[in-house]
Amino acid sequence: MHKALNICLYMGGEEIAKCDGITLEFYSTTTARKFFFQYVRFNKKVNVSFRDKLSVKIFCFTKYKIKRFPLYEIDLLLLDFDDELRWANGLINNNYDEEYKQGIINVFNQWGKNQKIDWFTLPLDTISKSDYISACLYYSSLNPNIVAKDIYILDVANAKEYRDILYLCAEEFFGDRGYMGHSFHSFADCVLEIGQKLENKKIIIKNCKNLVIKDDYFFLQDVMNEFLKYGVSFFMEE
């Protein structure tokens, strides 16, 4: 098991504790939200009171090991809480432009347990796949270094939607947890980053005879055209 997230709790601008996990309560009937914190370790004894501001800063560790990427920073105006801060309920102020997404945290939690996520078991047309791709972006970033080989293989037998194609490209060109876009436009940006390294490379697309991308019938062709700009040749295996 290796560390995937770094979660720190602050009060009055001072770090008071670290914890190993965070979970947002799935359902709430009010505008207050409840967070659960796992394995809280206090740096010092603190007195927590009603309407205190608890700040939560969440970082993820990237593939570059020593680098941390800031995911979220949340201020919680406390309305109710456990004395050991195993949970806290309050009004949220999100200090970052991006909203907190529990799905992304869950992906990092699984990676921290050395559990590989089976992409093709994730439900179609759900936020689960978007959260996984976002986690890959935070973990790997836009990477100019591709896996070194002459022939790349995309087996599209299980592909049903455009994100499946993006996932297969990311895994083949960058390895586990690689990132190659959320959409065609961000995919094109990724290809631009590696364009000089694609010349004379070959891509074999396997099991393509019955491929149907339900949300964009021409998506695979668009992907191929983008690679063709950089001198890639294709071979189709039905």
PDB file of C-alpha atoms in Angstrom:
ATOM      1  CA  MET A   1       0.000   0.000   0.000  1.00  0.00           C
ATOM      2  CA  HIS A   2       1.347   3.441  -0.913  1.00  0.00           C
ATOM      3  CA  LYS A   3       0.055   6.878  -0.130  1.00  0.00           C
ATOM      4  CA  ALA A   4      -2.143   8.443  -2.802  1.00  0.00           C
ATOM      5  CA  LEU A   5      -3.665  11.389  -0.913  1.00  0.00           C
ATOM      6  CA  ASN A   6      -2.400  13.892   1.622  1.00  0.00           C
ATOM      7  CA  ILE A   7      -5.269  15.382   3.674  1.00  0.00           C
ATOM      8  CA  CYS A   8      -4.622  18.138   6.210  1.00  0.00           C
ATOM      9  CA  LEU A   9      -7.038  19.857   8.593  1.00  0.00           C
ATOM     10  CA  TYR A  10      -6.526  23.475   9.639  1.00  0.00           C
ATOM     11  CA  MET A  11      -8.030  25.873  12.167  1.00  0.00           C
ATOM     12  CA  GLY A  12      -7.017  29.507  12.464  1.00  0.00           C
ATOM     13  CA  GLY A  13      -4.477  29.039   9.694  1.00  0.00           C
ATOM     14  CA  GLU A  14      -2.601  26.347  11.653  1.00  0.00           C
ATOM     15  CA  GLU A  15      -2.476  22.681  10.745  1.00  0.00           C
ATOM     16  CA  ILE A  16      -4.095  20.711  13.555  1.00  0.00           C
ATOM     17  CA  ALA A  17      -4.321  17.198  12.112  1.00  0.00           C
ATOM     18  CA  LYS A  18      -3.795  14.861   9.197  1.00  0.00           C
ATOM     19  CA  CYS A  19      -6.054  12.045   8.099  1.00  0.00           C
ATOM     20  CA  ASP A  20      -5.867   9.178   5.637  1.00  0.00           C
ATOM     21  CA  GLY A  21      -9.299   9.437   4.056  1.00  0.00           C
ATOM     22  CA  ILE A  22     -12.284  11.694   3.478  1.00  0.00           C
ATOM     23  CA  THR A  23     -15.851  10.829   2.445  1.00  0.00           C
ATOM     24  CA  LEU A  24     -18.688  13.208   1.694  1.00  0.00           C
ATOM     25  CA  GLU A  25     -22.089  12.029   2.913  1.00  0.00           C
ATOM     26  CA  PHE A  26     -23.953  10.859  -0.158  1.00  0.00           C
ATOM     27  CA  TYR A  27     -27.309  12.478   0.618  1.00  0.00           C
ATOM     28  CA  SER A  28     -28.363  15.558   2.538  1.00  0.00           C
ATOM     29  CA  THR A  29     -31.767  17.165   3.092  1.00  0.00           C
ATOM     30  CA  THR A  30     -30.244  20.563   3.976  1.00  0.00           C
ATOM     31  CA  THR A  31     -27.621  22.896   2.533  1.00  0.00           C
ATOM     32  CA  ALA A  32     -25.186  21.690   5.193  1.00  0.00           C
ATOM     33  CA  ARG A  33     -22.934  18.738   4.282  1.00  0.00           C
ATOM     34  CA  LYS A  34     -21.305  16.079   6.396  1.00  0.00           C
ATOM     35  CA  PHE A  35     -17.752  14.824   5.875  1.00  0.00           C
ATOM     36  CA  PHE A  36     -16.256  11.710   7.440  1.00  0.00           C
ATOM     37  CA  PHE A  37     -12.511  11.653   8.139  1.00  0.00           C
ATOM     38  CA  GLN A  38     -10.619   8.381   8.479  1.00  0.00           C
ATOM     39  CA  TYR A  39      -7.664   7.787  10.840  1.00  0.00           C
ATOM     40  CA  VAL A  40      -7.373  11.353  12.128  1.00  0.00           C
ATOM     41  CA  ARG A  41      -4.025  12.132  13.798  1.00  0.00           C
ATOM     42  CA  PHE A  42      -3.811  15.383  15.763  1.00  0.00           C
ATOM     43  CA  ASN A  43      -0.640  17.446  15.836  1.00  0.00           C
ATOM     44  CA  LYS A  44      -1.802  19.159  19.007  1.00  0.00           C
ATOM     45  CA  LYS A  45      -4.772  19.283  21.337  1.00  0.00           C
ATOM     46  CA  VAL A  46      -7.391  21.742  20.117  1.00  0.00           C
ATOM     47  CA  ASN A  47     -10.755  22.897  21.360  1.00  0.00           C
ATOM     48  CA  VAL A  48     -13.296  22.835  18.561  1.00  0.00           C
ATOM     49  CA  SER A  49     -16.452  24.906  18.935  1.00  0.00           C
ATOM     50  CA  PHE A  50     -19.753  25.497  17.172  1.00  0.00           C
ATOM     51  CA  ARG A  51     -19.325  27.813  14.144  1.00  0.00           C
ATOM     52  CA  ASP A  52     -15.540  27.419  14.068  1.00  0.00           C
ATOM     53  CA  LYS A  53     -14.081  27.283  10.564  1.00  0.00           C
ATOM     54  CA  LEU A  54     -12.420  23.997   9.690  1.00  0.00           C
ATOM     55  CA  SER A  55     -10.251  24.134   6.563  1.00  0.00           C
ATOM     56  CA  VAL A  56      -9.544  20.948   4.639  1.00  0.00           C
ATOM     57  CA  LYS A  57      -6.690  20.815   2.124  1.00  0.00           C
ATOM     58  CA  ILE A  58      -6.420  17.751  -0.088  1.00  0.00           C
ATOM     59  CA  PHE A  59      -3.388  16.913  -2.229  1.00  0.00           C
ATOM     60  CA  CYS A  60      -2.768  13.916  -4.460  1.00  0.00           C
ATOM     61  CA  PHE A  61       0.613  12.348  -5.086  1.00  0.00           C
ATOM     62  CA  THR A  62       1.525  12.209  -8.760  1.00  0.00           C
ATOM     63  CA  LYS A  63       3.473   9.611 -10.751  1.00  0.00           C
ATOM     64  CA  TYR A  64       6.514  11.775 -10.181  1.00  0.00           C
ATOM     65  CA  LYS A  65       6.496  10.601  -6.547  1.00  0.00           C
ATOM     66  CA  ILE A  66       7.835  13.681  -4.776  1.00  0.00           C
ATOM     67  CA  LYS A  67       5.336  16.028  -6.377  1.00  0.00           C
ATOM     68  CA  ARG A  68       1.960  16.789  -4.802  1.00  0.00           C
ATOM     69  CA  PHE A  69      -0.910  18.253  -6.761  1.00  0.00           C
ATOM     70  CA  PRO A  70      -3.501  20.375  -4.902  1.00  0.00           C
ATOM     71  CA  LEU A  71      -6.928  18.852  -5.512  1.00  0.00           C
ATOM     72  CA  TYR A  72      -9.298  20.720  -3.210  1.00  0.00           C
ATOM     73  CA  GLU A  73      -9.380  23.307  -0.459  1.00  0.00           C
ATOM     74  CA  ILE A  74     -12.630  23.497   1.488  1.00  0.00           C
ATOM     75  CA  ASP A  75     -13.750  25.666   4.397  1.00  0.00           C
ATOM     76  CA  LEU A  76     -16.440  24.152   6.599  1.00  0.00           C
ATOM     77  CA  LEU A  77     -18.392  26.347   9.045  1.00  0.00           C
ATOM     78  CA  LEU A  78     -19.005  23.797  11.780  1.00  0.00           C
ATOM     79  CA  LEU A  79     -22.567  23.158  12.899  1.00  0.00           C
ATOM     80  CA  ASP A  80     -21.999  19.742  14.439  1.00  0.00           C
ATOM     81  CA  PHE A  81     -18.987  17.466  14.838  1.00  0.00           C
ATOM     82  CA  ASP A  82     -17.417  14.572  16.646  1.00  0.00           C
ATOM     83  CA  ASP A  83     -14.911  15.481  19.397  1.00  0.00           C
ATOM     84  CA  GLU A  84     -12.205  13.500  17.590  1.00  0.00           C
ATOM     85  CA  LEU A  85     -13.222  15.007  14.219  1.00  0.00           C
ATOM     86  CA  ARG A  86     -14.118  11.614  12.827  1.00  0.00           C
ATOM     87  CA  TRP A  87     -16.950  13.530  11.178  1.00  0.00           C
ATOM     88  CA  ALA A  88     -17.993  17.145  10.796  1.00  0.00           C
ATOM     89  CA  ASN A  89     -21.194  18.718   9.518  1.00  0.00           C
ATOM     90  CA  GLY A  90     -21.370  22.298   8.309  1.00  0.00           C
ATOM     91  CA  LEU A  91     -21.750  24.886   5.586  1.00  0.00           C
ATOM     92  CA  ILE A  92     -19.232  24.593   2.758  1.00  0.00           C
ATOM     93  CA  ASN A  93     -17.167  27.268   1.107  1.00  0.00           C
ATOM     94  CA  ASN A  94     -15.077  25.823  -1.703  1.00  0.00           C
ATOM     95  CA  ASN A  95     -11.948  27.930  -2.197  1.00  0.00           C
ATOM     96  CA  TYR A  96     -11.069  26.410  -5.567  1.00  0.00           C
ATOM     97  CA  ASP A  97     -12.821  26.931  -8.876  1.00  0.00           C
ATOM     98  CA  GLU A  98     -13.489  23.200  -9.196  1.00  0.00           C
ATOM     99  CA  GLU A  99     -16.126  21.496  -7.089  1.00  0.00           C
ATOM    100  CA  TYR A 100     -15.247  18.679  -4.706  1.00  0.00           C
ATOM    101  CA  LYS A 101     -15.864  15.311  -6.367  1.00  0.00           C
ATOM    102  CA  GLN A 102     -16.019  12.234  -4.173  1.00  0.00           C
ATOM    103  CA  GLY A 103     -15.606   9.983  -7.209  1.00  0.00           C
ATOM    104  CA  ILE A 104     -12.100  11.329  -7.871  1.00  0.00           C
ATOM    105  CA  ILE A 105     -11.165  10.848  -4.208  1.00  0.00           C
ATOM    106  CA  ASN A 106     -12.459   7.263  -4.423  1.00  0.00           C
ATOM    107  CA  VAL A 107     -10.223   6.560  -7.424  1.00  0.00           C
ATOM    108  CA  PHE A 108      -7.160   7.763  -5.531  1.00  0.00           C
ATOM    109  CA  ASN A 109      -8.211   5.722  -2.491  1.00  0.00           C
ATOM    110  CA  GLN A 110      -8.270   2.570  -4.631  1.00  0.00           C
ATOM    111  CA  TRP A 111      -4.894   3.377  -6.136  1.00  0.00           C
ATOM    112  CA  GLY A 112      -3.554   3.901  -2.618  1.00  0.00           C
ATOM    113  CA  LYS A 113      -4.557   0.301  -1.871  1.00  0.00           C
ATOM    114  CA  ASN A 114      -2.798  -0.907  -5.049  1.00  0.00           C
ATOM    115  CA  GLN A 115      -6.171  -1.778  -6.563  1.00  0.00           C
ATOM    116  CA  LYS A 116      -6.391  -1.407 -10.335  1.00  0.00           C
ATOM    117  CA  ILE A 117      -9.745  -0.145 -11.547  1.00  0.00           C
ATOM    118  CA  ASP A 118     -11.364  -2.225 -14.278  1.00  0.00           C
ATOM    119  CA  TRP A 119     -12.439   0.479 -16.705  1.00  0.00           C
ATOM    120  CA  PHE A 120     -14.858  -1.649 -18.664  1.00  0.00           C
ATOM    121  CA  THR A 121     -16.872  -2.535 -15.554  1.00  0.00           C
ATOM    122  CA  LEU A 122     -17.649   1.159 -14.954  1.00  0.00           C
ATOM    123  CA  PRO A 123     -21.247   1.976 -15.986  1.00  0.00           C
ATOM    124  CA  LEU A 124     -21.778   3.555 -19.397  1.00  0.00           C
ATOM    125  CA  ASP A 125     -22.701   7.239 -19.659  1.00  0.00           C
ATOM    126  CA  THR A 126     -22.018   7.965 -15.995  1.00  0.00           C
ATOM    127  CA  ILE A 127     -19.807  10.355 -14.072  1.00  0.00           C
ATOM    128  CA  SER A 128     -17.670   7.395 -12.914  1.00  0.00           C
ATOM    129  CA  LYS A 129     -15.692   7.375 -16.157  1.00  0.00           C
ATOM    130  CA  SER A 130     -15.231  11.147 -16.124  1.00  0.00           C
ATOM    131  CA  ASP A 131     -13.980  10.978 -12.532  1.00  0.00           C
ATOM    132  CA  TYR A 132     -11.497   8.248 -13.465  1.00  0.00           C
ATOM    133  CA  ILE A 133     -10.151  10.273 -16.404  1.00  0.00           C
ATOM    134  CA  SER A 134      -9.854  13.363 -14.170  1.00  0.00           C
ATOM    135  CA  ALA A 135      -7.884  11.361 -11.612  1.00  0.00           C
ATOM    136  CA  CYS A 136      -5.548  10.211 -14.396  1.00  0.00           C
ATOM    137  CA  LEU A 137      -5.016  13.835 -15.435  1.00  0.00           C
ATOM    138  CA  TYR A 138      -4.120  14.852 -11.882  1.00  0.00           C
ATOM    139  CA  TYR A 139      -1.860  11.828 -11.479  1.00  0.00           C
ATOM    140  CA  SER A 140      -0.051  11.845 -14.849  1.00  0.00           C
ATOM    141  CA  SER A 141      -0.722  15.334 -16.279  1.00  0.00           C
ATOM    142  CA  LEU A 142      -0.075  16.051 -19.966  1.00  0.00           C
ATOM    143  CA  ASN A 143       2.902  13.815 -20.567  1.00  0.00           C
ATOM    144  CA  PRO A 144       5.218  14.244 -23.584  1.00  0.00           C
ATOM    145  CA  ASN A 145       6.901  10.859 -22.979  1.00  0.00           C
ATOM    146  CA  ILE A 146       5.162   7.897 -24.595  1.00  0.00           C
ATOM    147  CA  VAL A 147       5.827   4.195 -24.057  1.00  0.00           C
ATOM    148  CA  ALA A 148       8.686   3.419 -26.439  1.00  0.00           C
ATOM    149  CA  LYS A 149       7.713   0.894 -29.117  1.00  0.00           C
ATOM    150  CA  ASP A 150       7.103   0.813 -32.848  1.00  0.00           C
ATOM    151  CA  ILE A 151       3.645  -0.788 -32.881  1.00  0.00           C
ATOM    152  CA  TYR A 152       0.738   0.179 -30.636  1.00  0.00           C
ATOM    153  CA  ILE A 153      -2.373  -1.973 -30.332  1.00  0.00           C
ATOM    154  CA  LEU A 154      -5.887  -0.731 -29.622  1.00  0.00           C
ATOM    155  CA  ASP A 155      -8.300  -3.581 -28.957  1.00  0.00           C
ATOM    156  CA  VAL A 156     -11.735  -1.997 -29.284  1.00  0.00           C
ATOM    157  CA  ALA A 157     -13.738  -5.177 -28.659  1.00  0.00           C
ATOM    158  CA  ASN A 158     -15.319  -3.713 -25.503  1.00  0.00           C
ATOM    159  CA  ALA A 159     -15.570  -0.088 -26.639  1.00  0.00           C
ATOM    160  CA  LYS A 160     -19.087   1.326 -26.490  1.00  0.00           C
ATOM    161  CA  GLU A 161     -18.604   5.081 -26.060  1.00  0.00           C
ATOM    162  CA  TYR A 162     -16.035   7.686 -27.050  1.00  0.00           C
ATOM    163  CA  ARG A 163     -14.384   7.696 -23.613  1.00  0.00           C
ATOM    164  CA  ASP A 164     -13.518   4.027 -24.074  1.00  0.00           C
ATOM    165  CA  ILE A 165     -11.373   4.988 -27.075  1.00  0.00           C
ATOM    166  CA  LEU A 166      -9.658   7.736 -25.066  1.00  0.00           C
ATOM    167  CA  TYR A 167      -8.961   5.261 -22.265  1.00  0.00           C
ATOM    168  CA  LEU A 168      -7.473   2.681 -24.638  1.00  0.00           C
ATOM    169  CA  CYS A 169      -5.210   5.297 -26.232  1.00  0.00           C
ATOM    170  CA  ALA A 170      -4.045   6.550 -22.832  1.00  0.00           C
ATOM    171  CA  GLU A 171      -3.241   3.047 -21.572  1.00  0.00           C
ATOM    172  CA  GLU A 172      -1.381   2.090 -24.745  1.00  0.00           C
ATOM    173  CA  PHE A 173       0.667   5.249 -25.179  1.00  0.00           C
ATOM    174  CA  PHE A 174       1.299   6.190 -21.543  1.00  0.00           C
ATOM    175  CA  GLY A 175       0.667   3.054 -19.501  1.00  0.00           C
ATOM    176  CA  ASP A 176      -1.450   2.567 -16.394  1.00  0.00           C
ATOM    177  CA  ARG A 177      -3.213   5.774 -15.245  1.00  0.00           C
ATOM    178  CA  GLY A 178      -2.204   7.613 -18.396  1.00  0.00           C
ATOM    179  CA  TYR A 179      -4.233  10.566 -19.632  1.00  0.00           C
ATOM    180  CA  MET A 180      -5.247  11.338 -23.202  1.00  0.00           C
ATOM    181  CA  GLY A 181      -8.167  13.708 -22.871  1.00  0.00           C
ATOM    182  CA  HIS A 182     -11.778  14.053 -21.700  1.00  0.00           C
ATOM    183  CA  SER A 183     -13.058  14.884 -25.179  1.00  0.00           C
ATOM    184  CA  PHE A 184     -11.859  14.963 -28.761  1.00  0.00           C
ATOM    185  CA  HIS A 185     -10.484  18.477 -28.357  1.00  0.00           C
ATOM    186  CA  SER A 186      -8.408  17.630 -25.270  1.00  0.00           C
ATOM    187  CA  PHE A 187      -7.349  14.387 -27.009  1.00  0.00           C
ATOM    188  CA  ALA A 188      -6.058  16.479 -29.918  1.00  0.00           C
ATOM    189  CA  ASP A 189      -4.062  18.614 -27.462  1.00  0.00           C
ATOM    190  CA  CYS A 190      -2.457  15.453 -26.050  1.00  0.00           C
ATOM    191  CA  VAL A 191      -1.563  14.178 -29.526  1.00  0.00           C
ATOM    192  CA  LEU A 192      -0.007  17.554 -30.308  1.00  0.00           C
ATOM    193  CA  GLU A 193       2.235  17.137 -27.245  1.00  0.00           C
ATOM    194  CA  ILE A 194       3.621  13.825 -28.515  1.00  0.00           C
ATOM    195  CA  GLY A 195       3.384  14.532 -32.245  1.00  0.00           C
ATOM    196  CA  GLN A 196       7.132  14.554 -32.939  1.00  0.00           C
ATOM    197  CA  LYS A 197       7.482  11.088 -31.405  1.00  0.00           C
ATOM    198  CA  LEU A 198       4.760   9.519 -33.555  1.00  0.00           C
ATOM    199  CA  GLU A 199       6.458   9.640 -36.949  1.00  0.00           C
ATOM    200  CA  ASN A 200       6.677   6.191 -38.575  1.00  0.00           C
ATOM    201  CA  LYS A 201       4.797   4.555 -35.694  1.00  0.00           C
ATOM    202  CA  LYS A 202       2.124   1.943 -36.423  1.00  0.00           C
ATOM    203  CA  ILE A 203      -1.230   1.458 -34.715  1.00  0.00           C
ATOM    204  CA  ILE A 204      -3.118  -1.807 -35.042  1.00  0.00           C
ATOM    205  CA  ILE A 205      -6.843  -1.555 -34.272  1.00  0.00           C
ATOM    206  CA  LYS A 206      -8.216  -4.962 -33.354  1.00  0.00           C
ATOM    207  CA  ASN A 207     -11.814  -6.239 -33.269  1.00  0.00           C
ATOM    208  CA  CYS A 208     -13.164  -3.203 -35.108  1.00  0.00           C
ATOM    209  CA  LYS A 209     -15.667  -4.940 -37.403  1.00  0.00           C
ATOM    210  CA  ASN A 210     -18.675  -4.517 -35.141  1.00  0.00           C
ATOM    211  CA  LEU A 211     -17.570  -1.330 -33.394  1.00  0.00           C
ATOM    212  CA  VAL A 212     -20.355   1.181 -32.749  1.00  0.00           C
ATOM    213  CA  ILE A 213     -19.630   4.291 -30.677  1.00  0.00           C
ATOM    214  CA  LYS A 214     -23.129   5.160 -29.519  1.00  0.00           C
ATOM    215  CA  ASP A 215     -22.530   8.835 -28.759  1.00  0.00           C
ATOM    216  CA  ASP A 216     -20.337   9.624 -31.785  1.00  0.00           C
ATOM    217  CA  TYR A 217     -20.370   7.166 -34.686  1.00  0.00           C
ATOM    218  CA  PHE A 218     -17.366   8.796 -36.391  1.00  0.00           C
ATOM    219  CA  PHE A 219     -15.258   9.255 -33.254  1.00  0.00           C
ATOM    220  CA  LEU A 220     -12.737   6.501 -34.037  1.00  0.00           C
ATOM    221  CA  GLN A 221     -12.218   7.887 -37.533  1.00  0.00           C
ATOM    222  CA  ASP A 222     -11.661  11.356 -36.084  1.00  0.00           C
ATOM    223  CA  VAL A 223      -9.060   9.889 -33.701  1.00  0.00           C
ATOM    224  CA  MET A 224      -7.309   8.128 -36.560  1.00  0.00           C
ATOM    225  CA  ASN A 225      -7.253  11.315 -38.637  1.00  0.00           C
ATOM    226  CA  GLU A 226      -5.588  13.146 -35.771  1.00  0.00           C
ATOM    227  CA  PHE A 227      -2.821  10.532 -35.564  1.00  0.00           C
ATOM    228  CA  LEU A 228      -2.406  10.540 -39.358  1.00  0.00           C
ATOM    229  CA  LYS A 229      -1.332  14.192 -39.202  1.00  0.00           C
ATOM    230  CA  TYR A 230       1.869  13.037 -37.496  1.00  0.00           C
ATOM    231  CA  GLY A 231       2.872  10.230 -39.822  1.00  0.00           C
ATOM    232  CA  VAL A 232       1.211   7.291 -38.077  1.00  0.00           C
ATOM    233  CA  SER A 233       0.081   4.350 -40.203  1.00  0.00           C
ATOM    234  CA  PHE A 234      -2.921   2.173 -39.333  1.00  0.00           C
ATOM    235  CA  PHE A 235      -3.717  -1.516 -39.740  1.00  0.00           C
ATOM    236  CA  MET A 236      -7.233  -2.783 -39.101  1.00  0.00           C
ATOM    237  CA  GLU A 237      -7.882  -6.284 -37.776  1.00  0.00           C
ATOM    238  CA  GLU A 238     -11.546  -7.245 -37.807  1.00  0.00           C
TER     239      GLU A 238
END
